[in-house]
Amino acid sequence: MIREMREKLKLRRDPYRPSLHLTPAQGWINDPNGFIYFGGQYHVFAQYYDAKPEWGPMMWLHCTSPDMMTFTRLPDALYPSEDYDYEKGCFSGSAIERDGKMYLMYTGTSHSDTQTQCLASSSDGIHFEKYAFNPVIDGGDLPAGYSPKDFRDPCVFEREESYYVLLASRRDDVHYSILMYRSSDLVDWTFVGVTLECEAVGCDLLECPNLAHVDGKDVLLVSGKCATVEYPNSQNCIWGLIGHLDLETGHFEVESKRRLDLGFDSYATHMVRTPEGRTLMVAWMSAWGSTYPTQKYGWCGQFSLPREVSIRDGQLVLNPARELFTYECQLADSVTNLKEAKKLLAAHCGRFLDVTLTVDTAVEGASINLGNGADRLVLKLEKDHLVIDRSHSGIEIQTVTRKDDFIRYIPLAAGQSQLKLRVIADASLVEIFADDGRADACVRIYPHKVDYNIELEGFNHGQIELDRLAVLKA
Ligand code: FRU
């Protein structure tokens, strides 16, 4: 009894649960799955394990949302129940509408340690039924040299009256590729060709392909690992590719590529088209091979806020979705007086902040510190980049890459004299956007006291402007 009460009290004191980022009430979530606008609302799914705040046999948590900002939980859509998805559960996948029904395509993990692609459907968007003849794609459909042990994360879409699916698989036991299949009915699939080899982005592992059509171009997002490349965050990389997907050959012709998320905590991105044709992207705002301080409060994992994906001057840009403004109350805009800006920022301590600042890049060593007291996330200007330093941000986060893995960089463009930064802090989660979406970084921090303000250090008058300051609406 006393133990139970203590547990309850501990949960109530949870300082790290964000207000706007999606989290599980309890248990674990990782990849976003199956986003779709269906029946007048968004449906959002997540890789989910309900029994403990750690990874376990995967289910699909299911929510609906009017705007990708607030979520209503529905019964879990998928859970391990059949031979073909019982081993490690129902892995990541995507959704599509056909003849008024919603179809989920996901990866089943079987006892024989193979991964196959399965279907489930729903007429009401609530209850799902697995297809009686699953799997619909298995190892027998792989081209020579590819492994059915790693064959996952279907991204299903419709083009020119056919269905297509992109899948990750491992070739010759070493390198990963993205493969494409075609179908007329979602059930019978034919291999089309190789969409992308991991060499195209320079990594060893590729998974979670996700495709959208943005501003007249194909945009392909993939996540992966680079054990051999000296990348910060080599265990959790995301690439954003702009190009053209050839439906005849399956090949993705890359026109431009960039690393998304230069921070620590972002993976397995998933996109959805809004009814008016914008593309929103959400990531699992966490990382494999890390410690997770919220586990002691019974939950683990969160989604990033939705971002609008667009193309500017041939480059992919990502910015917080405009839907966020509905939830915010703006306190200031365009403050050029340093003293006044400092006063305003210091006065608005809280668990949530959304701040946009423009800084003069010439002031080397100056920093923007998000915190309160000793624990702070430091954003410091150096010669060619902005340093993101979470070494003194509270509870230490260990990663498998390196023990002291606390620093990331946002490079400045050549000759860049001003840097525009948008920083959104929501309890333990910080999202940073540079130059209206040119670069972005997700950072988890666990300060001992979650009560943020922003200190400006080392700036003189004229070297910084507070463009906008907002907090959550009461
Ligand atoms: C990526 C991933 C996917 C897989 C899922 C399992 O984060 O490893 O490839 O489907 O997580 O939960």
Coordinates of C-alpha atoms and ligand atoms in Angstrom, one line a residue:
M1 CA 0.0 0.0 0.0
I2 CA 2.7 2.5 1.1
R3 CA 4.8 1.4 -1.9
E4 CA 1.9 2.0 -4.2
M5 CA 1.3 5.5 -2.8
R6 CA 5.0 6.3 -3.2
E7 CA 4.9 5.2 -6.8
K8 CA 1.8 7.4 -7.4
L9 CA 3.5 10.4 -5.8
K10 CA 6.7 9.8 -7.9
L11 CA 4.6 9.9 -11.0
R12 CA 2.9 13.0 -10.0
R13 CA 6.2 14.8 -9.5
D14 CA 7.3 14.0 -13.0
P15 CA 9.0 17.2 -14.2
Y16 CA 9.9 16.0 -17.6
R17 CA 6.6 15.3 -19.3
P18 CA 6.2 17.9 -22.1
S19 CA 2.9 19.8 -22.7
L20 CA 2.7 19.6 -26.5
H21 CA 5.0 16.8 -27.6
L22 CA 3.2 13.5 -27.9
T23 CA 4.3 11.0 -25.1
P24 CA 2.8 7.7 -24.0
A25 CA 0.9 7.8 -20.7
Q26 CA 3.0 4.9 -19.7
G27 CA 5.3 2.4 -21.5
W28 CA 7.6 3.1 -24.4
I29 CA 7.2 4.6 -27.8
N30 CA 9.7 4.9 -30.7
D31 CA 9.0 5.4 -34.5
P32 CA 6.0 7.4 -35.7
N33 CA 4.0 5.1 -38.0
G34 CA 1.1 5.1 -40.4
F35 CA 0.2 8.9 -40.5
I36 CA -2.8 9.5 -42.6
Y37 CA -5.6 12.1 -42.9
F38 CA -8.7 9.8 -42.9
G39 CA -12.4 10.6 -42.2
G40 CA -11.8 14.3 -41.5
Q41 CA -8.9 13.9 -39.0
Y42 CA -5.3 12.8 -38.7
H43 CA -4.5 9.3 -37.5
V44 CA -1.1 8.9 -35.9
F45 CA 0.5 5.6 -34.8
A46 CA 3.6 4.8 -32.9
Q47 CA 5.8 1.8 -32.2
Y48 CA 4.7 1.0 -28.7
Y49 CA 5.4 -1.3 -25.8
D50 CA 2.8 -0.9 -23.0
A51 CA 4.2 -3.1 -20.2
K52 CA 7.4 -1.2 -19.4
P53 CA 9.1 2.0 -20.3
E54 CA 11.6 0.1 -22.4
W55 CA 11.6 -1.5 -25.9
G56 CA 9.6 -4.7 -26.0
P57 CA 7.5 -6.7 -28.5
M58 CA 6.0 -3.9 -30.6
M59 CA 2.4 -2.8 -30.7
W60 CA 1.0 0.2 -32.6
L61 CA -0.3 2.9 -30.3
H62 CA -3.1 4.8 -32.1
C63 CA -4.3 8.4 -31.7
T64 CA -6.4 10.8 -33.7
S65 CA -5.7 14.5 -34.0
P66 CA -7.4 17.5 -35.5
D67 CA -4.1 19.3 -36.2
M68 CA -1.1 17.0 -35.3
M69 CA -0.8 19.0 -32.1
T70 CA -3.2 17.5 -29.7
F71 CA -4.1 13.8 -29.6
T72 CA -6.9 11.5 -28.6
R73 CA -5.9 8.0 -27.7
L74 CA -7.8 5.1 -29.4
P75 CA -7.5 1.4 -28.7
D76 CA -4.1 0.1 -29.9
A77 CA -4.3 -0.7 -33.6
L78 CA -1.9 -3.7 -33.9
Y79 CA -0.3 -6.1 -31.4
P80 CA 1.6 -9.4 -31.8
S81 CA -1.0 -12.1 -32.3
E82 CA 0.0 -14.3 -35.3
D83 CA 3.0 -16.5 -36.1
Y84 CA 4.2 -14.0 -38.5
D85 CA 4.3 -11.0 -36.1
Y86 CA 4.7 -12.7 -32.7
E87 CA 8.5 -12.7 -32.2
K88 CA 9.4 -9.0 -31.8
G89 CA 5.9 -7.7 -32.7
C90 CA 4.5 -5.4 -35.3
F91 CA 7.4 -3.2 -36.6
S92 CA 7.1 0.1 -38.3
G93 CA 5.0 0.8 -41.4
S94 CA 2.6 3.2 -43.1
A95 CA -1.0 3.8 -44.0
I96 CA -3.0 4.3 -47.2
E97 CA -6.7 4.7 -48.0
R98 CA -8.3 2.5 -50.6
D99 CA -12.1 2.3 -51.4
G100 CA -12.9 4.2 -48.2
K101 CA -10.9 1.8 -46.0
M102 CA -7.7 2.5 -44.1
Y103 CA -4.9 0.0 -44.7
L104 CA -1.9 -0.4 -42.5
M105 CA 1.2 -2.0 -44.0
Y106 CA 3.7 -3.1 -41.3
T107 CA 6.6 -5.5 -40.8
G108 CA 5.9 -8.8 -39.0
T109 CA 8.7 -10.4 -37.1
S110 CA 8.5 -14.1 -37.0
H111 CA 10.0 -16.9 -34.8
S112 CA 12.3 -17.8 -37.7
D113 CA 14.0 -14.4 -37.3
T114 CA 12.7 -13.2 -40.6
Q115 CA 10.8 -10.0 -41.4
T116 CA 7.8 -9.9 -43.7
Q117 CA 5.3 -7.3 -44.8
C118 CA 1.8 -7.6 -43.6
L119 CA -1.5 -5.8 -44.1
A120 CA -4.4 -4.8 -41.7
S121 CA -7.5 -2.8 -42.6
S122 CA -10.2 -0.8 -41.0
S123 CA -13.5 0.6 -42.2
D124 CA -14.1 2.8 -39.1
G125 CA -10.5 3.9 -38.5
I126 CA -10.7 2.4 -35.0
H127 CA -10.8 -1.4 -35.3
F128 CA -8.2 -3.2 -37.4
E129 CA -8.3 -6.6 -38.9
K130 CA -5.2 -8.4 -40.1
Y131 CA -5.4 -9.8 -43.6
A132 CA -6.1 -13.5 -43.6
F133 CA -3.3 -14.4 -46.0
N134 CA -0.5 -12.3 -44.5
P135 CA 2.3 -11.8 -45.2
V136 CA 1.9 -10.1 -48.6
I137 CA 5.7 -9.7 -49.2
D138 CA 8.2 -12.1 -47.8
G139 CA 11.8 -13.2 -48.3
G140 CA 10.9 -15.1 -51.5
D141 CA 10.2 -11.6 -53.0
L142 CA 13.7 -10.3 -52.3
P143 CA 16.2 -10.0 -55.1
A144 CA 19.3 -12.2 -54.9
G145 CA 21.8 -11.3 -52.1
Y146 CA 19.3 -9.5 -49.8
S147 CA 18.5 -10.8 -46.4
P148 CA 15.0 -11.6 -45.1
K149 CA 16.3 -11.0 -41.6
D150 CA 16.4 -7.3 -42.3
F151 CA 13.5 -6.4 -44.5
R152 CA 11.3 -3.8 -43.0
D153 CA 9.5 -0.5 -42.6
P154 CA 7.1 -0.4 -45.6
C155 CA 6.3 3.1 -46.9
V156 CA 3.2 2.6 -49.1
F157 CA 1.9 5.2 -51.6
E158 CA -0.2 5.5 -54.7
R159 CA 1.0 7.0 -58.0
E160 CA -0.6 6.8 -61.4
E161 CA -3.2 4.3 -60.4
S162 CA -0.7 1.8 -58.9
Y163 CA 0.4 1.2 -55.4
Y164 CA 4.1 1.2 -54.5
V165 CA 6.0 0.4 -51.4
L166 CA 9.6 1.3 -50.4
L167 CA 11.3 -1.2 -48.0
A168 CA 14.7 -1.3 -46.3
S169 CA 16.8 -4.5 -46.7
R170 CA 20.4 -5.7 -46.2
R171 CA 22.5 -6.8 -49.1
D172 CA 25.3 -9.4 -48.8
D173 CA 25.0 -9.2 -45.0
V174 CA 26.6 -5.8 -45.0
H175 CA 25.1 -2.9 -46.9
Y176 CA 21.5 -1.7 -46.7
S177 CA 19.4 -0.5 -49.6
I178 CA 15.9 0.8 -50.2
L179 CA 13.9 -1.5 -52.5
M180 CA 10.7 -0.7 -54.4
Y181 CA 7.7 -3.0 -55.2
R182 CA 4.5 -2.4 -57.2
S183 CA 1.0 -3.7 -56.8
S184 CA -2.5 -3.1 -58.2
D185 CA -4.4 -4.3 -55.1
L186 CA -2.0 -4.0 -52.1
V187 CA -1.9 -7.8 -51.9
D188 CA 0.1 -9.0 -54.9
W189 CA 3.5 -7.3 -55.1
T190 CA 6.2 -7.4 -57.8
F191 CA 9.8 -6.2 -57.2
V192 CA 10.6 -3.1 -59.3
G193 CA 14.1 -2.1 -58.5
V194 CA 16.6 -0.7 -56.1
T195 CA 15.6 2.9 -55.0
L196 CA 18.7 3.9 -53.0
E197 CA 21.9 2.2 -51.9
C198 CA 23.4 3.2 -48.6
E199 CA 26.5 4.5 -50.4
A200 CA 24.4 7.3 -51.8
V201 CA 24.2 8.9 -48.3
G202 CA 27.4 7.3 -46.9
C203 CA 26.2 5.0 -44.1
D204 CA 26.0 1.3 -43.2
L205 CA 22.5 0.9 -42.1
L206 CA 19.4 2.4 -43.6
E207 CA 15.8 2.0 -42.4
C208 CA 12.5 3.9 -42.2
P209 CA 12.2 5.2 -45.8
N210 CA 9.5 7.8 -46.1
L211 CA 8.4 9.5 -49.3
A212 CA 6.4 12.7 -50.0
H213 CA 5.8 14.9 -53.0
V214 CA 6.8 18.5 -52.0
D215 CA 6.8 21.5 -54.3
G216 CA 6.9 19.4 -57.4
K217 CA 9.8 17.2 -56.2
D218 CA 10.0 13.8 -54.6
V219 CA 11.4 14.0 -51.1
L220 CA 12.8 10.9 -49.5
L221 CA 13.7 10.7 -45.8
V222 CA 15.8 7.8 -44.5
S223 CA 17.3 7.0 -41.1
G224 CA 20.4 5.0 -40.4
K225 CA 23.7 4.5 -38.7
C226 CA 27.2 5.2 -39.8
A227 CA 29.6 3.0 -37.9
T228 CA 32.5 3.8 -40.2
V229 CA 32.1 7.5 -40.7
E230 CA 33.2 10.0 -38.1
Y231 CA 29.8 11.7 -37.7
P232 CA 28.6 13.1 -34.4
N233 CA 25.4 11.1 -33.7
S234 CA 26.6 8.3 -36.0
Q235 CA 24.1 5.9 -34.4
N236 CA 21.1 8.1 -35.3
C237 CA 21.3 9.9 -38.6
I238 CA 18.5 11.2 -40.8
W239 CA 19.0 12.2 -44.4
G240 CA 16.6 14.4 -46.4
L241 CA 16.9 13.8 -50.1
I242 CA 15.3 15.8 -52.9
G243 CA 15.1 14.2 -56.3
H244 CA 13.0 12.2 -58.6
L245 CA 11.7 8.7 -58.1
D246 CA 11.5 6.7 -61.4
L247 CA 8.4 4.6 -61.2
E248 CA 9.7 2.3 -64.0
T249 CA 13.0 1.4 -62.5
G250 CA 12.4 2.3 -58.8
H251 CA 15.6 4.4 -58.8
F252 CA 15.7 7.6 -56.8
E253 CA 17.8 10.2 -58.6
V254 CA 19.3 12.4 -55.9
E255 CA 19.4 16.1 -56.7
S256 CA 20.3 17.4 -53.2
K257 CA 20.8 15.8 -49.8
R258 CA 21.3 17.1 -46.3
R259 CA 21.6 15.7 -42.8
L260 CA 18.4 16.5 -40.9
D261 CA 18.7 17.0 -37.2
L262 CA 22.2 18.1 -36.2
G263 CA 21.3 17.5 -32.6
F264 CA 21.2 14.4 -30.5
D265 CA 17.7 13.1 -30.5
S266 CA 15.8 12.5 -33.7
Y267 CA 15.1 9.4 -35.8
A268 CA 12.6 7.5 -38.0
T269 CA 10.9 10.5 -39.5
H270 CA 7.4 10.2 -40.9
M271 CA 5.4 12.6 -43.1
V272 CA 1.8 13.3 -43.8
R273 CA 0.0 15.5 -46.3
T274 CA -2.4 18.0 -44.9
P275 CA -5.8 18.4 -46.6
E276 CA -4.6 21.7 -48.2
G277 CA -1.4 20.0 -49.5
R278 CA 1.3 20.9 -47.1
T279 CA 3.7 18.2 -45.9
L280 CA 4.2 17.8 -42.1
M281 CA 7.1 15.7 -40.7
V282 CA 7.4 14.2 -37.2
A283 CA 10.3 12.3 -35.8
W284 CA 10.8 10.1 -32.8
M285 CA 12.5 12.7 -30.6
S286 CA 15.0 10.3 -29.0
A287 CA 17.9 8.1 -30.0
W288 CA 18.9 4.4 -29.8
G289 CA 21.7 3.5 -27.5
S290 CA 21.0 6.2 -25.0
T291 CA 20.0 6.5 -21.4
Y292 CA 16.4 7.7 -20.8
P293 CA 15.8 9.6 -17.5
T294 CA 12.0 9.5 -17.8
Q295 CA 12.0 5.7 -17.4
K296 CA 11.8 6.2 -13.6
Y297 CA 8.5 8.0 -14.2
G298 CA 7.0 5.1 -16.1
W299 CA 7.2 6.4 -19.6
C300 CA 9.8 6.8 -22.3
G301 CA 9.8 8.3 -25.8
Q302 CA 8.2 11.3 -27.5
F303 CA 7.5 12.7 -30.9
S304 CA 8.9 16.0 -32.2
L305 CA 6.5 18.8 -32.9
P306 CA 5.2 18.6 -36.5
R307 CA 7.4 20.5 -39.0
E308 CA 6.5 21.8 -42.4
V309 CA 8.7 20.4 -45.1
S310 CA 9.4 22.7 -48.0
I311 CA 12.0 23.4 -50.6
R312 CA 13.9 26.7 -50.7
D313 CA 16.6 27.4 -53.3
G314 CA 16.8 23.7 -54.1
Q315 CA 17.3 22.8 -50.4
L316 CA 15.1 21.0 -48.0
V317 CA 13.9 23.3 -45.1
L318 CA 11.9 22.3 -42.0
N319 CA 10.1 24.7 -39.8
P320 CA 7.7 24.2 -36.9
A321 CA 4.2 23.8 -38.3
R322 CA 2.0 26.9 -38.2
E323 CA -0.5 24.9 -36.1
L324 CA 1.7 25.6 -33.1
F325 CA 0.7 29.3 -33.1
T326 CA -2.9 28.3 -32.1
Y327 CA -1.5 27.0 -28.8
E328 CA 0.8 30.0 -28.1
C329 CA 0.4 33.4 -26.6
Q330 CA 2.9 35.9 -28.0
L331 CA 4.5 38.1 -25.4
A332 CA 6.9 40.2 -27.5
D333 CA 8.2 40.8 -31.0
S334 CA 11.0 42.8 -32.5
V335 CA 12.9 44.0 -29.4
T336 CA 16.2 45.5 -30.4
N337 CA 17.2 46.9 -27.0
L338 CA 19.5 44.4 -25.3
K339 CA 18.5 45.3 -21.8
E340 CA 14.8 45.1 -22.5
A341 CA 15.3 41.8 -24.3
K342 CA 17.2 40.4 -21.4
K343 CA 14.5 41.5 -19.0
L344 CA 11.7 40.0 -21.0
L345 CA 13.5 36.7 -21.4
A346 CA 14.4 36.5 -17.7
A347 CA 10.8 37.3 -16.7
H348 CA 9.2 34.4 -18.5
C349 CA 10.5 31.4 -16.7
G350 CA 8.4 28.4 -17.3
R351 CA 8.2 24.9 -18.6
F352 CA 7.5 26.0 -22.2
L353 CA 9.1 28.8 -24.2
D354 CA 9.2 29.6 -28.0
V355 CA 11.9 32.2 -28.7
T356 CA 13.2 33.6 -32.0
L357 CA 16.5 35.6 -31.9
T358 CA 18.7 37.0 -34.5
V359 CA 22.4 37.3 -33.5
D360 CA 25.4 38.9 -35.0
T361 CA 27.8 36.0 -35.8
A362 CA 30.9 38.2 -35.3
V363 CA 30.5 38.0 -31.5
E364 CA 32.6 34.8 -31.0
G365 CA 32.2 33.3 -27.6
A366 CA 28.8 34.9 -26.9
S367 CA 26.1 32.5 -25.8
I368 CA 22.4 31.9 -25.4
N369 CA 21.8 29.9 -22.3
L370 CA 18.6 28.1 -21.7
G371 CA 18.1 27.1 -18.1
N372 CA 17.7 28.3 -14.6
G373 CA 20.6 28.2 -12.1
A374 CA 23.4 25.7 -12.7
D375 CA 21.7 23.5 -15.2
R376 CA 21.7 25.0 -18.7
L377 CA 21.8 24.2 -22.4
V378 CA 24.4 26.4 -23.9
L379 CA 24.2 27.7 -27.5
K380 CA 27.6 29.3 -28.1
L381 CA 28.8 31.2 -31.2
E382 CA 32.2 30.1 -32.4
K383 CA 34.1 31.0 -35.6
D384 CA 32.3 28.8 -38.1
H385 CA 29.4 27.3 -36.1
L386 CA 27.0 27.4 -33.3
V387 CA 27.9 24.9 -30.6
I388 CA 25.1 23.1 -28.8
D389 CA 26.5 22.0 -25.4
R390 CA 24.4 19.9 -23.1
S391 CA 27.3 18.9 -20.8
H392 CA 25.8 20.8 -17.8
S393 CA 22.1 20.6 -18.6
G394 CA 21.1 18.4 -15.6
I395 CA 20.9 14.6 -15.4
E396 CA 23.7 13.3 -17.6
I397 CA 22.6 11.4 -20.7
Q398 CA 24.9 8.6 -21.8
T399 CA 25.1 7.4 -25.4
V400 CA 26.7 4.3 -26.8
T401 CA 28.8 6.4 -29.2
R402 CA 30.9 8.1 -26.6
K403 CA 30.8 8.5 -22.9
D404 CA 31.2 12.3 -23.1
D405 CA 29.0 12.8 -26.1
F406 CA 27.6 16.3 -25.2
I407 CA 28.4 18.6 -28.1
R408 CA 26.9 19.2 -31.5
Y409 CA 27.4 21.9 -34.1
I410 CA 25.2 23.9 -36.4
P411 CA 27.6 25.2 -39.1
L412 CA 27.3 28.7 -40.3
A413 CA 27.0 29.3 -44.0
A414 CA 30.1 30.9 -45.7
G415 CA 30.2 34.6 -45.0
Q416 CA 27.0 34.5 -42.9
S417 CA 26.9 37.7 -40.7
Q418 CA 23.6 37.0 -38.9
L419 CA 22.1 33.8 -37.5
K420 CA 18.4 33.5 -36.8
L421 CA 17.6 31.0 -34.2
R422 CA 14.3 29.6 -33.0
V423 CA 14.3 27.7 -29.8
I424 CA 11.3 25.8 -28.5
A425 CA 11.6 24.3 -25.0
D426 CA 8.9 22.0 -23.7
A427 CA 9.9 20.5 -20.3
S428 CA 12.7 18.0 -21.2
L429 CA 12.6 18.7 -25.0
V430 CA 14.3 21.4 -26.9
E431 CA 14.0 21.9 -30.7
I432 CA 16.3 24.4 -32.4
F433 CA 15.9 25.8 -35.9
A434 CA 18.5 27.9 -37.7
D435 CA 17.8 30.4 -40.4
D436 CA 14.2 29.6 -41.0
G437 CA 14.7 25.8 -41.3
R438 CA 18.1 25.6 -43.0
A439 CA 19.3 23.4 -40.1
D440 CA 17.6 21.9 -37.1
A441 CA 18.5 20.1 -33.9
C442 CA 16.6 18.1 -31.3
V443 CA 18.0 17.9 -27.8
R444 CA 16.7 16.2 -24.7
I445 CA 17.8 17.7 -21.4
Y446 CA 16.8 16.9 -17.9
P447 CA 17.5 19.9 -15.6
H448 CA 17.1 19.3 -11.9
K449 CA 14.6 22.2 -12.0
V450 CA 12.5 22.6 -15.1
D451 CA 11.8 26.3 -15.1
Y452 CA 13.4 27.9 -18.1
N453 CA 14.5 31.4 -18.9
I454 CA 17.0 32.5 -21.4
E455 CA 20.2 34.3 -20.4
L456 CA 22.2 36.2 -23.0
E457 CA 25.9 36.2 -22.3
G458 CA 28.6 38.2 -24.0
F459 CA 26.4 40.3 -26.4
N460 CA 26.5 44.1 -26.7
H461 CA 23.8 46.4 -27.9
G462 CA 23.0 45.9 -31.5
Q463 CA 24.4 42.3 -31.6
I464 CA 21.2 40.6 -30.8
E465 CA 17.5 41.1 -31.5
L466 CA 14.6 39.4 -29.9
D467 CA 12.3 38.7 -32.8
R468 CA 9.5 36.8 -31.0
L469 CA 8.8 35.4 -27.6
A470 CA 5.8 33.2 -26.9
V471 CA 4.6 30.9 -24.1
L472 CA 1.8 28.4 -23.9
K473 CA -1.8 29.8 -23.8
A474 CA -3.1 29.4 -20.3
Ligands
FRU1 C1 13.8 2.1 -36.3 C2 13.3 0.7 -36.1 C3 12.6 0.2 -37.3 C4 11.8 -0.9 -36.8 C5 11.4 -0.4 -35.4 C6 11.2 -1.4 -34.3 O1 13.8 2.9 -35.2 O2 14.5 -0.1 -35.8 O3 13.5 -0.2 -38.3 O4 10.7 -1.2 -37.6 O5 12.4 0.5 -35.0 O6 10.6 -0.8 -33.2

